[in-house]
Amino acid sequence: MKTHTLLMPLDMHLHLRDGVMLENVAPLSAYSFSGGLIMPNLVPPVETLEDVKAYKQRVMAAVPNDYFEPYMTLFYKNYDKRFLASVAQDIMAIKLYPAGITTNSDGGVSSFNVEEMRQTLEAMSVLGIPLCVHGETNGFVMDREAEFMSIYEILAKNFPDLKIIMEHITTKAAVEMLDKYENLYATITVHHLLFTLDDVVGGMMMPHNFCKPIAKRPEDLDALLSVALEAHPKVMFGSDSAPHPRSKKESAGCAAGVFSAPIALQLLCEIFEQYDKLDNLQAFVSDNAQSIYKICPEFKEIILEKRPFVVPDDYGNVVPMYAGRVINWAIQSVE
Ligand code: DOR
Ligand code: ZN
């Protein structure tokens, strides 16, 4: 049987939520990943040192039997230097959402005036705190990410010592930015390596494939594949796995988010094998993130095997990506 081994896989963009949902989904990520960058868009958002510490405790309590490192983030505000210095040891990054752009982002940034942000972003540069960005404007939905590139350029130029991570990129435009500015990096999801807009609304509307940023055009998918499959050193895997209860997805107003965490590594094996690039998967799912974030996860070995695996119809009240479908790789063992 064909197998593939991955060491210390990392999910550098992960929504675990809170309460009952956290208890449902956290063990699924903890099973196959060594760690994850935990998004702060709770209600209310994670924005104080106490919030960070308490949320980390709740995450750890939800995964009692597996080793999993939650790398914590704060929800971006124009924080002052003193506060940032006090919290720097307890966070891995700060996540910036444009106000109202996606789930639980109402408290995000409504003005990208550099002078208003300067104090915070300079302090983050000095303290070595990366800035993770949901890069979408409020323009036409298919153009939002491409329109945001001018904001990335302004941030990259004005704060050359700030590590800026373009989260869950979906466009050729974003891929092209990677080699243009030394301090720009990116995460890519597994669903954006598989979907175009056709997979969301090309036939019957597929609410479980609906997310922000929405999947784009075939040429965008090709651009994402080109950097992921080569494991471009500035690109990392971040699932953006974003669970919502079935009632919020199969509904007249469908919440944005694809729940992919339990099948992410299996699908990545399938994609990388299809293009004969399995040798690059380790860098994409772990090594690049270790270098970019300067982290050193504890040892964990995942052996995947090539055999048909039926994706469960649901995990509690959450429907995963590809529910009920047969995929070609499965997890054989975790140590
Ligand atoms: O589809 C998404 N869902 N995109 C985001 O940026 C947020 C996420 C969520 O929290 O549900
Ligand atoms: Zn996200």
mmCIF file of C-alpha atoms and ligand atoms in Angstrom:
data_model
loop_
_atom_site.group_PDB
_atom_site.id
_atom_site.type_symbol
_atom_site.label_atom_id
_atom_site.label_comp_id
_atom_site.label_asym_id
_atom_site.label_seq_id
_atom_site.Cartn_x
_atom_site.Cartn_y
_atom_site.Cartn_z
ATOM 1 C CA MET A 1 0.000 0.000 0.000
ATOM 2 C CA LYS A 2 1.273 3.460 -0.873
ATOM 3 C CA THR A 3 1.915 5.591 2.185
ATOM 4 C CA HIS A 4 3.180 9.088 2.864
ATOM 5 C CA THR A 5 4.612 10.356 6.128
ATOM 6 C CA LEU A 6 4.260 13.907 7.382
ATOM 7 C CA LEU A 7 6.068 15.296 10.407
ATOM 8 C CA MET A 8 4.537 17.960 12.650
ATOM 9 C CA PRO A 9 1.845 19.238 10.286
ATOM 10 C CA LEU A 10 0.748 22.776 11.137
ATOM 11 C CA ASP A 11 -2.486 24.542 10.317
ATOM 12 C CA MET A 12 -1.561 28.209 10.276
ATOM 13 C CA HIS A 13 -5.129 29.537 10.020
ATOM 14 C CA LEU A 14 -7.747 27.769 12.079
ATOM 15 C CA HIS A 15 -11.135 28.659 13.573
ATOM 16 C CA LEU A 16 -11.934 26.583 16.642
ATOM 17 C CA ARG A 17 -14.778 28.745 18.054
ATOM 18 C CA ASP A 18 -15.778 28.285 21.671
ATOM 19 C CA GLY A 19 -18.039 26.296 24.006
ATOM 20 C CA VAL A 20 -19.718 23.201 22.606
ATOM 21 C CA MET A 21 -18.413 23.836 19.085
ATOM 22 C CA LEU A 22 -14.826 24.090 20.365
ATOM 23 C CA GLU A 23 -15.240 20.772 22.163
ATOM 24 C CA ASN A 24 -16.596 19.216 18.989
ATOM 25 C CA VAL A 25 -13.974 20.440 16.512
ATOM 26 C CA ALA A 26 -10.730 20.933 18.468
ATOM 27 C CA PRO A 27 -10.049 17.188 18.913
ATOM 28 C CA LEU A 28 -10.323 16.714 15.138
ATOM 29 C CA SER A 29 -7.524 19.200 14.445
ATOM 30 C CA ALA A 30 -5.496 17.973 17.407
ATOM 31 C CA TYR A 31 -5.597 14.436 16.068
ATOM 32 C CA SER A 32 -3.707 15.112 12.858
ATOM 33 C CA PHE A 33 -1.966 18.465 13.403
ATOM 34 C CA SER A 34 0.847 19.412 15.762
ATOM 35 C CA GLY A 35 -0.451 22.917 16.171
ATOM 36 C CA GLY A 36 -2.512 25.662 14.673
ATOM 37 C CA LEU A 37 -2.769 29.432 14.545
ATOM 38 C CA ILE A 38 -6.055 30.048 16.345
ATOM 39 C CA MET A 39 -8.215 32.830 14.946
ATOM 40 C CA PRO A 40 -9.581 35.410 17.394
ATOM 41 C CA ASN A 41 -12.976 36.193 15.826
ATOM 42 C CA LEU A 42 -15.049 35.017 18.759
ATOM 43 C CA VAL A 43 -18.024 36.994 20.050
ATOM 44 C CA PRO A 44 -16.713 39.197 21.629
ATOM 45 C CA PRO A 45 -13.291 39.010 19.930
ATOM 46 C CA VAL A 46 -10.057 38.026 21.676
ATOM 47 C CA GLU A 47 -8.527 41.422 22.458
ATOM 48 C CA THR A 48 -6.961 41.437 25.915
ATOM 49 C CA LEU A 49 -4.182 39.434 27.532
ATOM 50 C CA GLU A 50 -6.795 37.862 29.799
ATOM 51 C CA ASP A 51 -8.883 36.866 26.756
ATOM 52 C CA VAL A 52 -5.848 35.236 25.121
ATOM 53 C CA LYS A 53 -4.869 33.286 28.215
ATOM 54 C CA ALA A 54 -8.398 32.174 29.020
ATOM 55 C CA TYR A 55 -9.136 31.122 25.423
ATOM 56 C CA LYS A 56 -5.880 29.162 25.244
ATOM 57 C CA GLN A 57 -6.889 27.325 28.417
ATOM 58 C CA ARG A 58 -10.262 26.450 26.934
ATOM 59 C CA VAL A 59 -8.628 25.198 23.729
ATOM 60 C CA MET A 60 -6.171 23.040 25.685
ATOM 61 C CA ALA A 61 -8.987 21.688 27.840
ATOM 62 C CA ALA A 62 -10.852 20.661 24.687
ATOM 63 C CA VAL A 63 -7.945 18.462 23.532
ATOM 64 C CA PRO A 64 -6.917 16.650 26.715
ATOM 65 C CA ASN A 65 -5.497 13.489 25.194
ATOM 66 C CA ASP A 66 -3.665 14.763 22.145
ATOM 67 C CA TYR A 67 -0.633 16.935 21.901
ATOM 68 C CA PHE A 68 -1.599 20.091 20.046
ATOM 69 C CA GLU A 69 -0.089 23.544 20.383
ATOM 70 C CA PRO A 70 -2.563 26.400 20.024
ATOM 71 C CA TYR A 71 -0.637 29.404 18.703
ATOM 72 C CA MET A 72 -2.799 32.272 19.875
ATOM 73 C CA THR A 73 -3.733 35.502 18.089
ATOM 74 C CA LEU A 74 -5.280 38.810 19.066
ATOM 75 C CA PHE A 75 -7.985 40.624 17.132
ATOM 76 C CA TYR A 76 -6.369 43.724 15.582
ATOM 77 C CA LYS A 77 -7.103 47.133 17.085
ATOM 78 C CA ASN A 78 -4.803 50.164 17.062
ATOM 79 C CA TYR A 79 -3.173 48.885 20.265
ATOM 80 C CA ASP A 80 -0.470 50.924 21.985
ATOM 81 C CA LYS A 81 3.119 49.884 22.429
ATOM 82 C CA ARG A 82 2.920 49.250 26.149
ATOM 83 C CA PHE A 83 0.010 46.839 25.720
ATOM 84 C CA LEU A 84 1.709 45.047 22.838
ATOM 85 C CA ALA A 85 4.884 44.581 24.863
ATOM 86 C CA SER A 86 2.823 43.082 27.681
ATOM 87 C CA VAL A 87 1.102 40.556 25.418
ATOM 88 C CA ALA A 88 3.938 39.708 22.975
ATOM 89 C CA GLN A 89 5.042 36.547 24.789
ATOM 90 C CA ASP A 90 1.520 35.106 24.780
ATOM 91 C CA ILE A 91 0.615 35.544 21.129
ATOM 92 C CA MET A 92 2.035 34.356 17.825
ATOM 93 C CA ALA A 93 0.400 37.037 15.645
ATOM 94 C CA ILE A 94 -2.331 39.651 15.404
ATOM 95 C CA LYS A 95 -5.193 39.151 12.962
ATOM 96 C CA LEU A 96 -6.591 42.134 11.125
ATOM 97 C CA TYR A 97 -10.119 42.047 9.717
ATOM 98 C CA PRO A 98 -11.625 44.858 7.685
ATOM 99 C CA ALA A 99 -14.811 45.790 9.580
ATOM 100 C CA GLY A 100 -17.796 43.645 8.634
ATOM 101 C CA ILE A 101 -15.993 41.707 5.877
ATOM 102 C CA THR A 102 -16.727 38.222 7.227
ATOM 103 C CA THR A 103 -18.001 36.242 10.217
ATOM 104 C CA ASN A 104 -17.683 38.128 13.529
ATOM 105 C CA SER A 105 -15.575 40.955 12.111
ATOM 106 C CA ASP A 106 -17.772 43.933 13.014
ATOM 107 C CA GLY A 107 -15.131 45.260 15.389
ATOM 108 C CA GLY A 108 -12.470 45.233 12.664
ATOM 109 C CA VAL A 109 -10.644 48.079 10.949
ATOM 110 C CA SER A 110 -12.746 50.632 9.072
ATOM 111 C CA SER A 111 -9.901 52.864 7.883
ATOM 112 C CA PHE A 112 -6.568 51.801 6.454
ATOM 113 C CA ASN A 113 -5.032 55.219 7.113
ATOM 114 C CA VAL A 114 -1.370 54.385 7.642
ATOM 115 C CA GLU A 115 -0.824 57.212 10.107
ATOM 116 C CA GLU A 116 -3.630 55.907 12.316
ATOM 117 C CA MET A 117 -2.050 52.460 12.310
ATOM 118 C CA ARG A 118 1.581 53.543 12.474
ATOM 119 C CA GLN A 119 2.092 53.363 16.221
ATOM 120 C CA THR A 120 0.701 49.824 16.394
ATOM 121 C CA LEU A 121 2.421 48.458 13.313
ATOM 122 C CA GLU A 122 5.785 49.965 14.268
ATOM 123 C CA ALA A 123 5.531 48.462 17.721
ATOM 124 C CA MET A 124 4.640 45.089 16.192
ATOM 125 C CA SER A 125 7.668 45.387 13.886
ATOM 126 C CA VAL A 126 9.990 46.049 16.821
ATOM 127 C CA LEU A 127 8.460 43.297 18.956
ATOM 128 C CA GLY A 128 8.499 40.822 16.052
ATOM 129 C CA ILE A 129 4.731 40.201 16.063
ATOM 130 C CA PRO A 130 3.500 39.228 12.580
ATOM 131 C CA LEU A 131 0.352 40.808 11.158
ATOM 132 C CA CYS A 132 -2.120 38.355 9.607
ATOM 133 C CA VAL A 133 -4.586 40.027 7.272
ATOM 134 C CA HIS A 134 -7.969 39.132 5.839
ATOM 135 C CA GLY A 135 -7.315 41.021 2.613
ATOM 136 C CA GLU A 136 -10.625 41.998 1.060
ATOM 137 C CA THR A 137 -12.150 45.401 0.277
ATOM 138 C CA ASN A 138 -15.917 45.923 0.282
ATOM 139 C CA GLY A 139 -16.001 46.071 -3.525
ATOM 140 C CA PHE A 140 -17.582 43.565 -5.930
ATOM 141 C CA VAL A 141 -17.164 40.145 -4.353
ATOM 142 C CA MET A 142 -14.970 38.628 -7.091
ATOM 143 C CA ASP A 143 -12.660 41.686 -7.075
ATOM 144 C CA ARG A 144 -12.313 42.252 -3.337
ATOM 145 C CA GLU A 145 -9.025 40.453 -2.863
ATOM 146 C CA ALA A 146 -7.381 41.899 -5.987
ATOM 147 C CA GLU A 147 -8.492 45.385 -4.902
ATOM 148 C CA PHE A 148 -6.845 44.842 -1.536
ATOM 149 C CA MET A 149 -3.402 44.449 -3.170
ATOM 150 C CA SER A 150 -2.849 48.218 -3.099
ATOM 151 C CA ILE A 151 -3.376 48.141 0.684
ATOM 152 C CA TYR A 152 -0.878 45.281 1.035
ATOM 153 C CA GLU A 153 1.617 47.359 -0.965
ATOM 154 C CA ILE A 154 1.158 50.388 1.285
ATOM 155 C CA LEU A 155 1.567 48.265 4.413
ATOM 156 C CA ALA A 156 4.574 46.367 3.025
ATOM 157 C CA LYS A 157 6.359 49.577 1.992
ATOM 158 C CA ASN A 158 5.619 51.569 5.127
ATOM 159 C CA PHE A 159 6.495 48.777 7.552
ATOM 160 C CA PRO A 160 9.388 46.891 5.939
ATOM 161 C CA ASP A 161 10.256 45.115 9.205
ATOM 162 C CA LEU A 162 6.714 43.859 9.775
ATOM 163 C CA LYS A 163 5.958 40.306 8.665
ATOM 164 C CA ILE A 164 2.639 40.538 6.848
ATOM 165 C CA ILE A 165 0.753 37.355 6.084
ATOM 166 C CA MET A 166 -1.842 37.532 3.336
ATOM 167 C CA GLU A 167 -4.322 35.036 4.718
ATOM 168 C CA HIS A 168 -6.171 32.458 2.620
ATOM 169 C CA ILE A 169 -5.179 33.925 -0.740
ATOM 170 C CA THR A 170 -7.438 33.101 -3.670
ATOM 171 C CA THR A 171 -6.074 35.064 -6.626
ATOM 172 C CA LYS A 172 -3.243 35.257 -9.121
ATOM 173 C CA ALA A 173 -2.880 38.902 -8.039
ATOM 174 C CA ALA A 174 -1.998 37.828 -4.496
ATOM 175 C CA VAL A 175 0.415 35.135 -5.707
ATOM 176 C CA GLU A 176 2.243 37.785 -7.727
ATOM 177 C CA MET A 177 2.738 39.950 -4.618
ATOM 178 C CA LEU A 178 4.827 37.286 -2.893
ATOM 179 C CA ASP A 179 7.976 37.949 -4.886
ATOM 180 C CA LYS A 180 7.418 41.692 -5.017
ATOM 181 C CA TYR A 181 7.838 42.491 -1.306
ATOM 182 C CA GLU A 182 10.238 40.736 0.995
ATOM 183 C CA ASN A 183 7.929 41.055 4.013
ATOM 184 C CA LEU A 184 4.798 39.581 2.424
ATOM 185 C CA TYR A 185 3.886 35.929 3.040
ATOM 186 C CA ALA A 186 0.702 33.924 2.488
ATOM 187 C CA THR A 187 -1.420 31.055 3.675
ATOM 188 C CA ILE A 188 -3.424 28.895 1.276
ATOM 189 C CA THR A 189 -6.373 26.660 2.188
ATOM 190 C CA VAL A 190 -7.014 23.200 0.790
ATOM 191 C CA HIS A 191 -10.431 24.162 -0.578
ATOM 192 C CA HIS A 192 -8.915 27.016 -2.598
ATOM 193 C CA LEU A 193 -6.575 24.426 -4.187
ATOM 194 C CA LEU A 194 -9.652 22.523 -5.378
ATOM 195 C CA PHE A 195 -12.528 24.962 -5.969
ATOM 196 C CA THR A 196 -13.413 27.695 -8.381
ATOM 197 C CA LEU A 197 -16.618 29.711 -8.207
ATOM 198 C CA ASP A 198 -18.216 26.916 -10.235
ATOM 199 C CA ASP A 199 -17.934 24.622 -7.212
ATOM 200 C CA VAL A 200 -19.938 27.117 -5.162
ATOM 201 C CA VAL A 201 -22.642 28.326 -7.544
ATOM 202 C CA GLY A 202 -21.907 26.793 -10.955
ATOM 203 C CA GLY A 203 -24.539 24.098 -10.570
ATOM 204 C CA MET A 204 -26.773 23.729 -7.580
ATOM 205 C CA MET A 205 -25.734 26.145 -4.851
ATOM 206 C CA MET A 206 -23.307 24.428 -2.487
ATOM 207 C CA PRO A 207 -23.483 26.130 0.898
ATOM 208 C CA HIS A 208 -20.740 23.977 2.412
ATOM 209 C CA ASN A 209 -18.321 25.277 -0.249
ATOM 210 C CA PHE A 210 -19.205 28.901 0.447
ATOM 211 C CA CYS A 211 -16.545 30.915 2.240
ATOM 212 C CA LYS A 212 -14.826 34.278 2.309
ATOM 213 C CA PRO A 213 -12.873 35.010 0.236
ATOM 214 C CA ILE A 214 -15.049 33.169 -2.271
ATOM 215 C CA ALA A 215 -13.322 30.741 -4.673
ATOM 216 C CA LYS A 216 -12.311 32.520 -7.878
ATOM 217 C CA ARG A 217 -11.454 31.708 -11.519
ATOM 218 C CA PRO A 218 -9.553 28.758 -13.054
ATOM 219 C CA GLU A 219 -6.484 30.937 -13.689
ATOM 220 C CA ASP A 220 -6.462 31.916 -10.011
ATOM 221 C CA LEU A 221 -6.641 28.273 -8.988
ATOM 222 C CA ASP A 222 -3.691 27.529 -11.287
ATOM 223 C CA ALA A 223 -1.642 30.332 -9.727
ATOM 224 C CA LEU A 224 -2.368 29.042 -6.210
ATOM 225 C CA LEU A 225 -1.452 25.503 -7.229
ATOM 226 C CA SER A 226 1.818 26.682 -8.757
ATOM 227 C CA VAL A 227 3.125 28.143 -5.474
ATOM 228 C CA ALA A 228 1.616 25.492 -3.180
ATOM 229 C CA LEU A 229 2.906 22.512 -5.173
ATOM 230 C CA GLU A 230 6.397 24.022 -5.315
ATOM 231 C CA ALA A 231 6.114 24.834 -1.595
ATOM 232 C CA HIS A 232 7.194 28.387 -2.297
ATOM 233 C CA PRO A 233 9.095 29.291 0.892
ATOM 234 C CA LYS A 234 6.792 32.236 1.665
ATOM 235 C CA VAL A 235 3.648 30.116 1.483
ATOM 236 C CA MET A 236 2.175 27.989 4.282
ATOM 237 C CA PHE A 237 -0.834 25.769 4.696
ATOM 238 C CA GLY A 238 -3.680 27.375 6.647
ATOM 239 C CA SER A 239 -6.979 25.533 6.375
ATOM 240 C CA ASP A 240 -9.280 28.423 7.359
ATOM 241 C CA SER A 241 -11.418 25.533 8.561
ATOM 242 C CA ALA A 242 -14.448 27.454 9.797
ATOM 243 C CA PRO A 243 -17.202 25.351 11.361
ATOM 244 C CA HIS A 244 -20.767 26.603 11.523
ATOM 245 C CA PRO A 245 -23.754 24.587 12.737
ATOM 246 C CA ARG A 246 -25.635 22.899 9.883
ATOM 247 C CA SER A 247 -28.602 25.206 10.524
ATOM 248 C CA LYS A 248 -26.435 28.269 9.744
ATOM 249 C CA LYS A 249 -25.133 26.753 6.481
ATOM 250 C CA GLU A 250 -28.249 25.073 5.101
ATOM 251 C CA SER A 251 -30.219 28.245 5.506
ATOM 252 C CA ALA A 252 -31.622 31.212 3.575
ATOM 253 C CA GLY A 253 -28.687 33.319 4.783
ATOM 254 C CA CYS A 254 -25.732 30.949 4.611
ATOM 255 C CA ALA A 255 -22.769 31.692 6.881
ATOM 256 C CA ALA A 256 -19.328 31.782 5.209
ATOM 257 C CA GLY A 257 -16.921 28.987 6.078
ATOM 258 C CA VAL A 258 -15.721 25.603 4.843
ATOM 259 C CA PHE A 259 -15.137 22.952 7.496
ATOM 260 C CA SER A 260 -12.118 21.040 6.221
ATOM 261 C CA ALA A 261 -9.927 20.301 9.250
ATOM 262 C CA PRO A 262 -10.613 16.543 9.562
ATOM 263 C CA ILE A 263 -9.823 15.817 5.912
ATOM 264 C CA ALA A 264 -7.288 18.515 5.108
ATOM 265 C CA LEU A 265 -4.134 16.382 5.158
ATOM 266 C CA GLN A 266 -5.814 13.578 3.235
ATOM 267 C CA LEU A 267 -6.907 16.000 0.497
ATOM 268 C CA LEU A 268 -3.487 17.628 0.375
ATOM 269 C CA CYS A 269 -1.904 14.211 -0.199
ATOM 270 C CA GLU A 270 -4.343 13.613 -3.001
ATOM 271 C CA ILE A 271 -3.583 16.938 -4.690
ATOM 272 C CA PHE A 272 0.185 16.743 -4.293
ATOM 273 C CA GLU A 273 0.221 13.146 -5.509
ATOM 274 C CA GLN A 274 -1.884 14.033 -8.526
ATOM 275 C CA TYR A 275 0.780 16.526 -9.622
ATOM 276 C CA ASP A 276 3.648 14.249 -8.593
ATOM 277 C CA LYS A 277 4.759 16.720 -5.921
ATOM 278 C CA LEU A 278 4.334 14.704 -2.719
ATOM 279 C CA ASP A 279 7.954 15.449 -1.841
ATOM 280 C CA ASN A 280 7.050 19.113 -1.416
ATOM 281 C CA LEU A 281 4.094 18.568 0.905
ATOM 282 C CA GLN A 282 6.200 18.501 4.086
ATOM 283 C CA ALA A 283 7.463 22.025 3.400
ATOM 284 C CA PHE A 284 3.982 23.286 2.566
ATOM 285 C CA VAL A 285 2.322 21.832 5.684
ATOM 286 C CA SER A 286 5.055 22.411 8.214
ATOM 287 C CA ASP A 287 8.635 23.402 7.366
ATOM 288 C CA ASN A 288 7.788 26.749 5.759
ATOM 289 C CA ALA A 289 5.625 27.743 8.718
ATOM 290 C CA GLN A 290 8.359 26.704 11.134
ATOM 291 C CA SER A 291 10.807 29.050 9.390
ATOM 292 C CA ILE A 292 8.401 31.936 8.902
ATOM 293 C CA TYR A 293 7.021 31.940 12.447
ATOM 294 C CA LYS A 294 10.237 30.587 14.008
ATOM 295 C CA ILE A 295 8.437 27.767 15.783
ATOM 296 C CA CYS A 296 9.609 24.308 16.655
ATOM 297 C CA PRO A 297 6.675 21.977 17.294
ATOM 298 C CA GLU A 298 7.045 18.832 19.351
ATOM 299 C CA PHE A 299 7.507 15.611 17.407
ATOM 300 C CA LYS A 300 4.412 14.133 15.777
ATOM 301 C CA GLU A 301 4.362 11.701 12.862
ATOM 302 C CA ILE A 302 1.324 11.182 10.666
ATOM 303 C CA ILE A 303 1.300 8.286 8.222
ATOM 304 C CA LEU A 304 -1.262 8.588 5.451
ATOM 305 C CA GLU A 305 -2.170 5.712 3.160
ATOM 306 C CA LYS A 306 -3.651 5.647 -0.289
ATOM 307 C CA ARG A 307 -7.029 3.945 0.044
ATOM 308 C CA PRO A 308 -10.625 5.027 -0.484
ATOM 309 C CA PHE A 309 -12.052 6.899 2.484
ATOM 310 C CA VAL A 310 -15.679 7.997 2.789
ATOM 311 C CA VAL A 311 -15.879 11.475 4.307
ATOM 312 C CA PRO A 312 -18.397 11.384 7.172
ATOM 313 C CA ASP A 313 -21.776 13.047 6.558
ATOM 314 C CA ASP A 314 -21.285 15.156 9.642
ATOM 315 C CA TYR A 315 -19.260 15.700 12.764
ATOM 316 C CA GLY A 316 -22.009 16.394 15.295
ATOM 317 C CA ASN A 317 -23.930 19.364 13.934
ATOM 318 C CA VAL A 318 -21.181 20.378 11.477
ATOM 319 C CA VAL A 319 -21.053 19.226 7.860
ATOM 320 C CA PRO A 320 -17.543 18.845 6.469
ATOM 321 C CA MET A 321 -16.320 19.702 3.024
ATOM 322 C CA TYR A 322 -16.935 16.742 0.660
ATOM 323 C CA ALA A 323 -19.416 15.123 3.083
ATOM 324 C CA GLY A 324 -20.309 11.621 1.915
ATOM 325 C CA ARG A 325 -17.741 11.657 -0.893
ATOM 326 C CA VAL A 326 -14.987 9.133 -1.390
ATOM 327 C CA ILE A 327 -11.486 10.592 -1.225
ATOM 328 C CA ASN A 328 -8.324 8.686 -2.076
ATOM 329 C CA TRP A 329 -6.178 9.064 1.017
ATOM 330 C CA ALA A 330 -6.785 8.239 4.682
ATOM 331 C CA ILE A 331 -4.856 8.564 7.913
ATOM 332 C CA GLN A 332 -3.182 5.288 8.839
ATOM 333 C CA SER A 333 -1.528 6.233 12.120
ATOM 334 C CA VAL A 334 -0.486 9.117 14.319
ATOM 335 C CA GLU A 335 2.429 9.031 16.746
HETATM 336 O O1 DOR B 1 -15.363 31.830 5.238
HETATM 337 C C1 DOR B 1 -14.887 32.342 6.231
HETATM 338 N N1 DOR B 1 -15.280 31.975 7.464
HETATM 339 N N2 DOR B 1 -13.979 33.295 6.084
HETATM 340 C C2 DOR B 1 -13.534 34.010 7.129
HETATM 341 O O2 DOR B 1 -12.723 34.878 6.926
HETATM 342 C C3 DOR B 1 -14.053 33.768 8.483
HETATM 343 C C4 DOR B 1 -14.578 32.408 8.617
HETATM 344 C C5 DOR B 1 -15.419 32.211 9.858
HETATM 345 O O3 DOR B 1 -14.972 32.636 10.936
HETATM 346 O O4 DOR B 1 -16.485 31.620 9.757
HETATM 347 ZN ZN ZN B 2 -10.382 32.592 8.680
#
